[in-house]
Amino acid sequence: MLSVIIPTFNEEDYLPGLLTAIKKQEYEDYEVIVADAGSKDKTVEIAKSFGAKVVAGGLPAKGRNEGARAANGSLLMFLDADIVSLPERFFKDAVSEFKRRNAGVVSFPVFVAGKKIDKLAYLIYNVWAWISQKFLPHASNAILVRKEVHNRINGFDEEIKIAEDHDYARRAAKISKFAFFVTPPILTSARRLERDGRVRIYLKYCWAEILTTFFGPVKSRNFKYEFGHYKSK
């Protein structure tokens, strides 16, 4: 079974779209787990209306870990709640290729529903993630991993302030095979860029990439992860 895990906090605007896309998947052996961080809106109600299992979450790393603890599947698929488009064969093709390659953890190319500059920035990231997959694994909005691998590395590091997904992929790659799958694009929202500003976000991500590459995981309080304040589309 595939366990799809989605960390949420006040995601009533985006969660219905993602859950609808999941319902349309050409793959049947899955469950959906929403790890909610105490949403004040209708997120939990929406999740339950789609038949998802709801567990208590927290920031994304904690939410993913709590979702994994509640998972029945041997494969875990971590998805961000603001994914706005998911190809109908995504689960089917991803699981098939995952098994064919005997992988332990994989990530996927992600594009953004934003301006041309945003699309270019995400394209650059995807190309870099593909080039560096053998020596510097990256993971972002979607991660597929064996539950056994997740458990062996003790899940996501909940102390990391930014790029905890990259750290997760790099630790998992030390004990299993990592791959960056080239698939039909997953499309994510540009809300973070629009709310916090493109220059600020891109500089923050570039700085985090430098720090994590040369100095290790970022656990400084100078990096603050804001979760759930990107409400409207």
PDB file of C-alpha atoms in Angstrom:
ATOM      1  CA  MET A   1       0.000   0.000   0.000  1.00  0.00           C
ATOM      2  CA  LEU A   2       0.987   3.613  -0.663  1.00  0.00           C
ATOM      3  CA  SER A   3       0.435   6.012   2.245  1.00  0.00           C
ATOM      4  CA  VAL A   4       0.030   9.613   1.067  1.00  0.00           C
ATOM      5  CA  ILE A   5       0.925  12.050   3.850  1.00  0.00           C
ATOM      6  CA  ILE A   6       0.022  15.745   3.735  1.00  0.00           C
ATOM      7  CA  PRO A   7       1.021  18.170   6.528  1.00  0.00           C
ATOM      8  CA  THR A   8      -1.498  21.014   6.875  1.00  0.00           C
ATOM      9  CA  PHE A   9      -2.292  24.194   8.755  1.00  0.00           C
ATOM     10  CA  ASN A  10      -5.204  26.344   7.561  1.00  0.00           C
ATOM     11  CA  GLU A  11      -5.266  24.836   4.069  1.00  0.00           C
ATOM     12  CA  GLU A  12      -8.991  25.034   3.264  1.00  0.00           C
ATOM     13  CA  ASP A  13      -8.259  26.919   0.029  1.00  0.00           C
ATOM     14  CA  TYR A  14      -5.769  24.429  -1.420  1.00  0.00           C
ATOM     15  CA  LEU A  15      -6.455  21.053   0.152  1.00  0.00           C
ATOM     16  CA  PRO A  16      -9.681  20.329  -1.812  1.00  0.00           C
ATOM     17  CA  GLY A  17      -7.817  20.690  -5.105  1.00  0.00           C
ATOM     18  CA  LEU A  18      -5.051  18.306  -4.064  1.00  0.00           C
ATOM     19  CA  LEU A  19      -7.448  15.732  -2.611  1.00  0.00           C
ATOM     20  CA  THR A  20      -9.562  15.898  -5.767  1.00  0.00           C
ATOM     21  CA  ALA A  21      -6.443  15.271  -7.871  1.00  0.00           C
ATOM     22  CA  ILE A  22      -5.592  12.306  -5.641  1.00  0.00           C
ATOM     23  CA  LYS A  23      -9.112  10.894  -6.102  1.00  0.00           C
ATOM     24  CA  LYS A  24      -8.544  10.953  -9.869  1.00  0.00           C
ATOM     25  CA  GLN A  25      -5.329   8.929  -9.699  1.00  0.00           C
ATOM     26  CA  GLU A  26      -5.105   5.769 -11.813  1.00  0.00           C
ATOM     27  CA  TYR A  27      -3.957   3.899  -8.730  1.00  0.00           C
ATOM     28  CA  GLU A  28      -6.158   2.278  -6.105  1.00  0.00           C
ATOM     29  CA  ASP A  29      -3.966   0.826  -3.366  1.00  0.00           C
ATOM     30  CA  TYR A  30      -3.427   3.946  -1.282  1.00  0.00           C
ATOM     31  CA  GLU A  31      -4.551   5.785   1.832  1.00  0.00           C
ATOM     32  CA  VAL A  32      -4.446   9.514   2.575  1.00  0.00           C
ATOM     33  CA  ILE A  33      -3.254  10.839   5.917  1.00  0.00           C
ATOM     34  CA  VAL A  34      -3.590  14.535   6.755  1.00  0.00           C
ATOM     35  CA  ALA A  35      -1.341  15.607   9.632  1.00  0.00           C
ATOM     36  CA  ASP A  36      -2.914  18.833  10.836  1.00  0.00           C
ATOM     37  CA  ALA A  37      -1.239  21.416  13.052  1.00  0.00           C
ATOM     38  CA  GLY A  38      -4.423  22.705  14.704  1.00  0.00           C
ATOM     39  CA  SER A  39      -6.087  24.483  11.790  1.00  0.00           C
ATOM     40  CA  LYS A  40      -8.643  27.178  12.661  1.00  0.00           C
ATOM     41  CA  ASP A  41     -10.478  26.882   9.339  1.00  0.00           C
ATOM     42  CA  LYS A  42     -12.245  23.953   7.632  1.00  0.00           C
ATOM     43  CA  THR A  43      -9.097  21.979   6.777  1.00  0.00           C
ATOM     44  CA  VAL A  44      -9.886  19.018   9.037  1.00  0.00           C
ATOM     45  CA  GLU A  45     -13.532  18.945   7.959  1.00  0.00           C
ATOM     46  CA  ILE A  46     -12.470  18.919   4.302  1.00  0.00           C
ATOM     47  CA  ALA A  47      -9.917  16.162   4.869  1.00  0.00           C
ATOM     48  CA  LYS A  48     -12.499  13.950   6.563  1.00  0.00           C
ATOM     49  CA  SER A  49     -15.057  14.612   3.816  1.00  0.00           C
ATOM     50  CA  PHE A  50     -12.595  13.104   1.331  1.00  0.00           C
ATOM     51  CA  GLY A  51     -12.112  10.049   3.526  1.00  0.00           C
ATOM     52  CA  ALA A  52      -8.641  10.994   4.737  1.00  0.00           C
ATOM     53  CA  LYS A  53      -7.298   9.862   8.091  1.00  0.00           C
ATOM     54  CA  VAL A  54      -6.518  12.928  10.244  1.00  0.00           C
ATOM     55  CA  VAL A  55      -3.747  12.918  12.845  1.00  0.00           C
ATOM     56  CA  ALA A  56      -2.212  15.653  14.979  1.00  0.00           C
ATOM     57  CA  GLY A  57       0.726  17.318  13.257  1.00  0.00           C
ATOM     58  CA  GLY A  58       2.855  20.423  13.673  1.00  0.00           C
ATOM     59  CA  LEU A  59       5.431  22.090  11.461  1.00  0.00           C
ATOM     60  CA  PRO A  60       5.994  20.154   8.205  1.00  0.00           C
ATOM     61  CA  ALA A  61       8.749  17.883   9.546  1.00  0.00           C
ATOM     62  CA  LYS A  62       6.698  16.884  12.593  1.00  0.00           C
ATOM     63  CA  GLY A  63       3.559  16.518  10.494  1.00  0.00           C
ATOM     64  CA  ARG A  64       5.293  14.167   8.089  1.00  0.00           C
ATOM     65  CA  ASN A  65       6.711  12.114  10.942  1.00  0.00           C
ATOM     66  CA  GLU A  66       3.331  11.832  12.671  1.00  0.00           C
ATOM     67  CA  GLY A  67       1.714  10.859   9.391  1.00  0.00           C
ATOM     68  CA  ALA A  68       4.347   8.180   8.830  1.00  0.00           C
ATOM     69  CA  ARG A  69       3.701   6.743  12.302  1.00  0.00           C
ATOM     70  CA  ALA A  70       0.025   6.350  11.427  1.00  0.00           C
ATOM     71  CA  ALA A  71       0.705   4.907   7.969  1.00  0.00           C
ATOM     72  CA  ASN A  72      -0.251   1.371   7.004  1.00  0.00           C
ATOM     73  CA  GLY A  73       1.653   1.352   3.721  1.00  0.00           C
ATOM     74  CA  SER A  74       5.157   0.093   3.026  1.00  0.00           C
ATOM     75  CA  LEU A  75       5.652   3.105   0.742  1.00  0.00           C
ATOM     76  CA  LEU A  76       5.247   6.710   1.908  1.00  0.00           C
ATOM     77  CA  MET A  77       4.442   9.630  -0.386  1.00  0.00           C
ATOM     78  CA  PHE A  78       4.904  13.049   1.229  1.00  0.00           C
ATOM     79  CA  LEU A  79       3.046  15.845  -0.578  1.00  0.00           C
ATOM     80  CA  ASP A  80       2.769  19.560   0.201  1.00  0.00           C
ATOM     81  CA  ALA A  81      -0.812  20.781   0.591  1.00  0.00           C
ATOM     82  CA  ASP A  82      -0.461  23.597  -1.943  1.00  0.00           C
ATOM     83  CA  ILE A  83       0.212  21.357  -4.934  1.00  0.00           C
ATOM     84  CA  VAL A  84      -2.329  22.596  -7.488  1.00  0.00           C
ATOM     85  CA  SER A  85      -1.878  20.009 -10.244  1.00  0.00           C
ATOM     86  CA  LEU A  86      -0.996  16.315 -10.118  1.00  0.00           C
ATOM     87  CA  PRO A  87      -0.904  14.141 -13.282  1.00  0.00           C
ATOM     88  CA  GLU A  88      -3.528  11.375 -13.138  1.00  0.00           C
ATOM     89  CA  ARG A  89      -0.886   8.662 -13.615  1.00  0.00           C
ATOM     90  CA  PHE A  90       1.498  10.183 -11.099  1.00  0.00           C
ATOM     91  CA  PHE A  91       1.113   7.559  -8.343  1.00  0.00           C
ATOM     92  CA  LYS A  92       0.985   4.669 -10.798  1.00  0.00           C
ATOM     93  CA  ASP A  93       4.047   5.731 -12.783  1.00  0.00           C
ATOM     94  CA  ALA A  94       6.022   6.801  -9.714  1.00  0.00           C
ATOM     95  CA  VAL A  95       5.477   3.527  -7.841  1.00  0.00           C
ATOM     96  CA  SER A  96       6.175   1.449 -10.956  1.00  0.00           C
ATOM     97  CA  GLU A  97       9.458   3.249 -11.693  1.00  0.00           C
ATOM     98  CA  PHE A  98      10.379   3.228  -7.995  1.00  0.00           C
ATOM     99  CA  LYS A  99      10.088  -0.559  -7.880  1.00  0.00           C
ATOM    100  CA  ARG A 100      11.768  -1.049 -11.251  1.00  0.00           C
ATOM    101  CA  ARG A 101      14.832   0.861 -10.070  1.00  0.00           C
ATOM    102  CA  ASN A 102      14.746  -0.737  -6.619  1.00  0.00           C
ATOM    103  CA  ALA A 103      14.967   2.747  -5.122  1.00  0.00           C
ATOM    104  CA  GLY A 104      14.814   3.661  -1.459  1.00  0.00           C
ATOM    105  CA  VAL A 105      13.851   7.312  -1.803  1.00  0.00           C
ATOM    106  CA  VAL A 106      13.035   9.556  -4.763  1.00  0.00           C
ATOM    107  CA  SER A 107      12.046  13.136  -5.442  1.00  0.00           C
ATOM    108  CA  PHE A 108      10.374  14.753  -8.421  1.00  0.00           C
ATOM    109  CA  PRO A 109      10.559  17.889 -10.572  1.00  0.00           C
ATOM    110  CA  VAL A 110       8.202  20.606  -9.373  1.00  0.00           C
ATOM    111  CA  PHE A 111       7.043  23.636 -11.316  1.00  0.00           C
ATOM    112  CA  VAL A 112       5.163  26.706 -10.142  1.00  0.00           C
ATOM    113  CA  ALA A 113       1.944  28.349 -11.278  1.00  0.00           C
ATOM    114  CA  GLY A 114       3.518  31.795 -11.290  1.00  0.00           C
ATOM    115  CA  LYS A 115       5.251  34.397 -13.416  1.00  0.00           C
ATOM    116  CA  LYS A 116       7.879  33.660 -16.053  1.00  0.00           C
ATOM    117  CA  ILE A 117      10.682  34.454 -13.612  1.00  0.00           C
ATOM    118  CA  ASP A 118       9.243  31.883 -11.189  1.00  0.00           C
ATOM    119  CA  LYS A 119       8.981  29.227 -13.877  1.00  0.00           C
ATOM    120  CA  LEU A 120      12.594  29.911 -14.841  1.00  0.00           C
ATOM    121  CA  ALA A 121      13.746  29.685 -11.217  1.00  0.00           C
ATOM    122  CA  TYR A 122      12.001  26.349 -10.722  1.00  0.00           C
ATOM    123  CA  LEU A 123      13.401  25.055 -14.004  1.00  0.00           C
ATOM    124  CA  ILE A 124      16.913  25.919 -12.807  1.00  0.00           C
ATOM    125  CA  TYR A 125      16.223  24.116  -9.519  1.00  0.00           C
ATOM    126  CA  ASN A 126      14.924  21.019 -11.323  1.00  0.00           C
ATOM    127  CA  VAL A 127      17.934  20.880 -13.627  1.00  0.00           C
ATOM    128  CA  TRP A 128      20.301  21.275 -10.665  1.00  0.00           C
ATOM    129  CA  ALA A 129      18.429  18.600  -8.692  1.00  0.00           C
ATOM    130  CA  TRP A 130      18.732  16.206 -11.631  1.00  0.00           C
ATOM    131  CA  ILE A 131      22.441  16.945 -12.200  1.00  0.00           C
ATOM    132  CA  SER A 132      23.336  16.646  -8.508  1.00  0.00           C
ATOM    133  CA  GLN A 133      21.256  13.567  -7.667  1.00  0.00           C
ATOM    134  CA  LYS A 134      24.315  11.302  -7.446  1.00  0.00           C
ATOM    135  CA  PHE A 135      26.310  13.480  -5.056  1.00  0.00           C
ATOM    136  CA  LEU A 136      23.911  16.007  -3.451  1.00  0.00           C
ATOM    137  CA  PRO A 137      20.288  14.769  -3.309  1.00  0.00           C
ATOM    138  CA  HIS A 138      17.458  17.298  -3.236  1.00  0.00           C
ATOM    139  CA  ALA A 139      13.796  16.840  -2.387  1.00  0.00           C
ATOM    140  CA  SER A 140      10.936  19.294  -2.115  1.00  0.00           C
ATOM    141  CA  ASN A 141       7.154  19.204  -2.588  1.00  0.00           C
ATOM    142  CA  ALA A 142       6.889  15.475  -3.286  1.00  0.00           C
ATOM    143  CA  ILE A 143       8.941  12.601  -1.851  1.00  0.00           C
ATOM    144  CA  LEU A 144       8.429   8.848  -2.260  1.00  0.00           C
ATOM    145  CA  VAL A 145      10.261   6.620   0.214  1.00  0.00           C
ATOM    146  CA  ARG A 146      10.179   3.120   1.653  1.00  0.00           C
ATOM    147  CA  LYS A 147       8.773   3.204   5.175  1.00  0.00           C
ATOM    148  CA  GLU A 148      11.659   0.986   6.256  1.00  0.00           C
ATOM    149  CA  VAL A 149      14.130   3.646   5.086  1.00  0.00           C
ATOM    150  CA  HIS A 150      12.134   6.411   6.789  1.00  0.00           C
ATOM    151  CA  ASN A 151      12.224   4.513  10.074  1.00  0.00           C
ATOM    152  CA  ARG A 152      15.926   3.681   9.833  1.00  0.00           C
ATOM    153  CA  ILE A 153      16.880   7.357   9.550  1.00  0.00           C
ATOM    154  CA  ASN A 154      14.371   8.331  12.275  1.00  0.00           C
ATOM    155  CA  GLY A 155      12.291  10.378   9.876  1.00  0.00           C
ATOM    156  CA  PHE A 156      12.604  14.101   9.305  1.00  0.00           C
ATOM    157  CA  ASP A 157      14.801  16.124  11.662  1.00  0.00           C
ATOM    158  CA  GLU A 158      12.294  18.352  13.474  1.00  0.00           C
ATOM    159  CA  GLU A 159      15.017  20.738  14.689  1.00  0.00           C
ATOM    160  CA  ILE A 160      15.974  21.901  11.189  1.00  0.00           C
ATOM    161  CA  LYS A 161      14.589  25.352  10.329  1.00  0.00           C
ATOM    162  CA  ILE A 162      14.765  25.179   6.530  1.00  0.00           C
ATOM    163  CA  ALA A 163      15.509  22.559   3.844  1.00  0.00           C
ATOM    164  CA  GLU A 164      14.670  19.656   6.155  1.00  0.00           C
ATOM    165  CA  ASP A 165      13.490  17.817   3.039  1.00  0.00           C
ATOM    166  CA  HIS A 166      16.952  18.022   1.446  1.00  0.00           C
ATOM    167  CA  ASP A 167      18.526  16.773   4.670  1.00  0.00           C
ATOM    168  CA  TYR A 168      16.028  13.910   4.739  1.00  0.00           C
ATOM    169  CA  ALA A 169      16.879  12.863   1.177  1.00  0.00           C
ATOM    170  CA  ARG A 170      20.625  13.030   1.864  1.00  0.00           C
ATOM    171  CA  ARG A 171      20.403  10.881   4.985  1.00  0.00           C
ATOM    172  CA  ALA A 172      18.140   8.392   3.237  1.00  0.00           C
ATOM    173  CA  ALA A 173      20.541   8.252   0.290  1.00  0.00           C
ATOM    174  CA  LYS A 174      23.309   7.045   2.609  1.00  0.00           C
ATOM    175  CA  ILE A 175      21.468   3.801   3.334  1.00  0.00           C
ATOM    176  CA  SER A 176      19.450   3.304   0.137  1.00  0.00           C
ATOM    177  CA  LYS A 177      19.292   4.241  -3.521  1.00  0.00           C
ATOM    178  CA  PHE A 178      18.213   7.830  -4.266  1.00  0.00           C
ATOM    179  CA  ALA A 179      16.870   8.987  -7.602  1.00  0.00           C
ATOM    180  CA  PHE A 180      15.372  12.146  -9.089  1.00  0.00           C
ATOM    181  CA  PHE A 181      12.551  11.002 -11.360  1.00  0.00           C
ATOM    182  CA  VAL A 182      11.762  12.985 -14.490  1.00  0.00           C
ATOM    183  CA  THR A 183       7.963  12.793 -14.631  1.00  0.00           C
ATOM    184  CA  PRO A 184       5.063  14.899 -15.914  1.00  0.00           C
ATOM    185  CA  PRO A 185       5.314  18.096 -13.872  1.00  0.00           C
ATOM    186  CA  ILE A 186       3.804  18.595 -10.457  1.00  0.00           C
ATOM    187  CA  LEU A 187       2.500  22.149 -10.256  1.00  0.00           C
ATOM    188  CA  THR A 188       2.667  24.062  -6.987  1.00  0.00           C
ATOM    189  CA  SER A 189       1.228  27.391  -5.889  1.00  0.00           C
ATOM    190  CA  ALA A 190       3.214  30.629  -6.063  1.00  0.00           C
ATOM    191  CA  ARG A 191       1.616  31.926  -2.860  1.00  0.00           C
ATOM    192  CA  ARG A 192       4.828  32.025  -0.831  1.00  0.00           C
ATOM    193  CA  LEU A 193       6.546  34.051  -3.537  1.00  0.00           C
ATOM    194  CA  GLU A 194       3.618  36.454  -3.798  1.00  0.00           C
ATOM    195  CA  ARG A 195       3.193  36.970  -0.052  1.00  0.00           C
ATOM    196  CA  ASP A 196       6.815  37.153   1.092  1.00  0.00           C
ATOM    197  CA  GLY A 197       8.362  38.599  -2.054  1.00  0.00           C
ATOM    198  CA  ARG A 198      10.335  36.871  -4.770  1.00  0.00           C
ATOM    199  CA  VAL A 199      13.690  38.461  -4.017  1.00  0.00           C
ATOM    200  CA  ARG A 200      13.463  37.592  -0.322  1.00  0.00           C
ATOM    201  CA  ILE A 201      12.396  33.988  -0.934  1.00  0.00           C
ATOM    202  CA  TYR A 202      14.913  33.231  -3.684  1.00  0.00           C
ATOM    203  CA  LEU A 203      17.777  34.740  -1.682  1.00  0.00           C
ATOM    204  CA  LYS A 204      16.672  32.761   1.377  1.00  0.00           C
ATOM    205  CA  TYR A 205      16.620  29.511  -0.585  1.00  0.00           C
ATOM    206  CA  CYS A 206      19.998  30.186  -2.201  1.00  0.00           C
ATOM    207  CA  TRP A 207      21.546  31.014   1.165  1.00  0.00           C
ATOM    208  CA  ALA A 208      20.039  27.883   2.691  1.00  0.00           C
ATOM    209  CA  GLU A 209      21.475  25.812  -0.169  1.00  0.00           C
ATOM    210  CA  ILE A 210      24.951  27.201   0.494  1.00  0.00           C
ATOM    211  CA  LEU A 211      24.691  26.621   4.244  1.00  0.00           C
ATOM    212  CA  THR A 212      23.355  23.067   3.988  1.00  0.00           C
ATOM    213  CA  THR A 213      25.880  22.109   1.314  1.00  0.00           C
ATOM    214  CA  PHE A 214      28.992  23.373   3.068  1.00  0.00           C
ATOM    215  CA  PHE A 215      28.069  23.543   6.762  1.00  0.00           C
ATOM    216  CA  GLY A 216      25.266  21.041   7.293  1.00  0.00           C
ATOM    217  CA  PRO A 217      21.623  21.365   8.408  1.00  0.00           C
ATOM    218  CA  VAL A 218      20.336  24.812   9.387  1.00  0.00           C
ATOM    219  CA  LYS A 219      19.129  24.749  12.991  1.00  0.00           C
ATOM    220  CA  SER A 220      19.708  28.401  13.853  1.00  0.00           C
ATOM    221  CA  ARG A 221      16.771  30.410  15.167  1.00  0.00           C
ATOM    222  CA  ASN A 222      17.708  33.108  12.668  1.00  0.00           C
ATOM    223  CA  PHE A 223      15.789  31.038  10.123  1.00  0.00           C
ATOM    224  CA  LYS A 224      12.084  31.115  10.910  1.00  0.00           C
ATOM    225  CA  TYR A 225       9.701  28.822   9.041  1.00  0.00           C
ATOM    226  CA  GLU A 226       6.257  30.396   8.659  1.00  0.00           C
ATOM    227  CA  PHE A 227       3.561  27.777   8.299  1.00  0.00           C
ATOM    228  CA  GLY A 228      -0.082  28.347   7.434  1.00  0.00           C
ATOM    229  CA  HIS A 229      -0.079  32.095   6.823  1.00  0.00           C
ATOM    230  CA  TYR A 230      -0.375  31.748   3.030  1.00  0.00           C
ATOM    231  CA  LYS A 231      -4.130  31.417   3.111  1.00  0.00           C
ATOM    232  CA  SER A 232      -5.784  32.914   0.061  1.00  0.00           C
ATOM    233  CA  LYS A 233      -5.037  32.028  -3.532  1.00  0.00           C
TER     234      LYS A 233
END
